[in-house]
Amino acid sequence: TQLLEQSPQFLSIQEGENLTVYCNSSSVFSSLQWYRQEPGEGPVLLVTVVTGGEVKKLKRLTFQFGDARKDSSLHITAAQPGDTGLYLCAAYSGAGSYQLTFGKGTKLSVIP
Amino acid sequence: DTGVSQNPRHKITKRGQNVTFRCDPISEHNRLYWYRQTLGQGPEFLTYFQNEAQLEKSRLLSDRFSAERPKGSFSTLEIQRTEQGDSAMYLCASSAGVGVRADTQYFGPGTRLTVL
């Protein structure tokens, strides 16, 4: 089973600050996904990265896939209270498998 | 609303009772997934259907758990003889089935199970 390690586990910052969260593994992935989950709700897909070195931007969120496709990062610029939530990275478990493996997540709190 | 729906949203039961959850996927999505999420963890895969066929099952899915998707549309997840360790959020997701790398799973709001 491929293990996805996310760091930090918890992050509390002031509105307007920048932050980066990480997703690391010893395995190579064909693609990696980032989700955001709010309390009492299911995860919502933010982005899928596919190519090593790929950078994708979603408004103030910047996602990067490592060159070796083993790790990824999510950078948020000028965080807002609406960014508060649990950020999860996930990847498919193996060739031909539709089983998504998730990290434990980074719980982000943005204080007004 | 055309998203994934799950019922009930919350279920409280006593240890030893049976419970059943329902998931209605996005219409025309042929793939349906069940996950379990406990506090402080990411979702853990339980099982996956392609139309009515159950194609993958996790070791987490003990013999007390059974999932069905009889007509390839909605799915049910039943837990027999519930234990306190079954307390978790049970999430359902569906996808259109466009290959693995590009296939997006859309999640429902989940059913929160509490076993007393």
Tab-separated table of C-alpha atoms in Angstrom, chain B:
chain	number	residue	atom	x	y	z
B	1	ASP	CA	-29.208	19.137	-7.060
B	2	THR	CA	-27.367	16.654	-9.279
B	3	GLY	CA	-24.536	15.753	-6.895
B	4	VAL	CA	-23.982	12.542	-4.967
B	5	SER	CA	-26.541	12.142	-2.190
B	6	GLN	CA	-26.356	9.946	0.893
B	7	ASN	CA	-28.997	8.943	3.403
B	8	PRO	CA	-29.257	9.155	6.286
B	9	ARG	CA	-26.802	11.952	7.107
B	10	HIS	CA	-26.545	10.774	10.705
B	11	LYS	CA	-27.218	7.425	12.342
B	12	ILE	CA	-26.966	6.541	16.015
B	13	THR	CA	-27.312	2.885	16.889
B	14	LYS	CA	-26.607	0.493	19.715
B	15	ARG	CA	-23.841	-2.060	19.521
B	16	GLY	CA	-25.029	-5.262	17.903
B	17	GLN	CA	-27.675	-3.647	15.710
B	18	ASN	CA	-27.635	-3.714	11.911
B	19	VAL	CA	-27.537	-0.496	9.880
B	20	THR	CA	-27.938	0.269	6.189
B	21	PHE	CA	-26.831	3.356	4.311
B	22	ARG	CA	-27.868	4.457	0.853
B	23	CYS	CA	-25.915	6.305	-1.825
B	24	ASP	CA	-27.364	7.837	-4.987
B	25	PRO	CA	-24.565	8.673	-7.432
B	26	ILE	CA	-24.527	11.342	-10.100
B	27	SER	CA	-26.789	10.051	-12.859
B	28	GLU	CA	-24.969	8.188	-15.623
B	29	HIS	CA	-21.836	7.701	-13.514
B	30	ASN	CA	-20.986	4.044	-13.896
B	31	ARG	CA	-18.441	3.866	-11.065
B	32	LEU	CA	-19.367	4.037	-7.395
B	33	TYR	CA	-17.047	3.912	-4.378
B	34	TRP	CA	-17.428	3.593	-0.627
B	35	TYR	CA	-14.883	5.032	1.826
B	36	ARG	CA	-14.697	5.266	5.610
B	37	GLN	CA	-13.199	8.217	7.458
B	38	THR	CA	-12.400	8.300	11.156
B	39	LEU	CA	-11.436	11.358	13.163
B	40	GLY	CA	-8.013	12.701	12.252
B	41	GLN	CA	-7.630	10.441	9.236
B	42	GLY	CA	-8.148	10.735	5.527
B	43	PRO	CA	-10.812	8.603	3.856
B	44	GLU	CA	-9.989	4.880	3.562
B	45	PHE	CA	-11.177	2.887	0.577
B	46	LEU	CA	-13.736	0.155	1.253
B	47	THR	CA	-15.093	-1.025	-2.088
B	48	TYR	CA	-15.754	-0.082	-5.717
B	49	PHE	CA	-18.467	-0.919	-8.270
B	50	GLN	CA	-18.381	-0.704	-12.034
B	51	ASN	CA	-22.083	-0.652	-12.887
B	52	GLU	CA	-23.544	-3.504	-10.784
B	53	ALA	CA	-20.294	-5.465	-10.470
B	54	GLN	CA	-18.256	-5.151	-7.262
B	55	LEU	CA	-14.689	-5.139	-8.595
B	56	GLU	CA	-12.477	-4.197	-5.641
B	57	LYS	CA	-12.819	-4.782	-1.912
B	58	SER	CA	-10.497	-3.585	0.831
B	59	ARG	CA	-9.297	-5.784	3.677
B	60	LEU	CA	-11.141	-3.258	5.867
B	61	LEU	CA	-14.410	-4.676	4.556
B	62	SER	CA	-14.923	-7.477	7.079
B	63	ASP	CA	-17.606	-10.118	6.686
B	64	ARG	CA	-19.966	-7.926	8.716
B	65	PHE	CA	-19.964	-5.408	5.866
B	66	SER	CA	-21.810	-5.921	2.605
B	67	ALA	CA	-22.346	-3.536	-0.280
B	68	GLU	CA	-24.676	-3.871	-3.232
B	69	ARG	CA	-25.508	-1.967	-6.366
B	70	PRO	CA	-28.258	-4.146	-7.826
B	71	LYS	CA	-29.268	-2.129	-10.872
B	72	GLY	CA	-26.073	-0.203	-11.413
B	73	SER	CA	-27.601	2.962	-10.007
B	74	PHE	CA	-27.931	3.512	-6.234
B	75	SER	CA	-25.895	1.494	-3.761
B	76	THR	CA	-26.399	0.311	-0.196
B	77	LEU	CA	-23.815	-0.438	2.470
B	78	GLU	CA	-24.960	-2.663	5.323
B	79	ILE	CA	-23.104	-3.258	8.561
B	80	GLN	CA	-24.277	-6.198	10.624
B	81	ARG	CA	-23.734	-6.568	14.371
B	82	THR	CA	-22.238	-3.099	14.679
B	83	GLU	CA	-19.279	-2.515	16.990
B	84	GLN	CA	-18.077	0.714	18.565
B	85	GLY	CA	-15.096	0.641	16.250
B	86	ASP	CA	-17.466	1.035	13.297
B	87	SER	CA	-18.199	4.620	14.387
B	88	ALA	CA	-17.016	6.780	11.487
B	89	MET	CA	-18.106	8.884	8.531
B	90	TYR	CA	-19.062	6.667	5.580
B	91	LEU	CA	-18.484	8.437	2.284
B	92	CYS	CA	-19.769	7.522	-1.135
B	93	ALA	CA	-18.287	8.791	-4.395
B	94	SER	CA	-19.059	8.311	-8.065
B	95	SER	CA	-17.178	8.875	-11.294
B	96	ALA	CA	-17.857	8.767	-15.003
B	97	GLY	CA	-15.202	6.189	-15.777
B	98	VAL	CA	-12.809	7.879	-18.213
B	99	GLY	CA	-9.662	5.962	-17.319
B	100	VAL	CA	-7.725	6.051	-14.072
B	101	ARG	CA	-5.549	9.158	-14.331
B	102	ALA	CA	-8.278	11.515	-15.494
B	103	ASP	CA	-11.222	9.994	-13.623
B	104	THR	CA	-12.602	12.435	-11.066
B	105	GLN	CA	-14.400	11.047	-8.040
B	106	TYR	CA	-17.223	13.235	-6.745
B	107	PHE	CA	-18.004	12.698	-3.083
B	108	GLY	CA	-21.300	12.833	-1.252
B	109	PRO	CA	-21.753	14.539	2.136
B	110	GLY	CA	-21.341	11.276	4.022
B	111	THR	CA	-23.286	9.372	6.684
B	112	ARG	CA	-22.004	9.854	10.219
B	113	LEU	CA	-22.421	6.604	12.197
B	114	THR	CA	-22.217	6.562	15.974
B	115	VAL	CA	-22.326	3.166	17.700
B	116	LEU	CA	-23.124	3.378	21.413
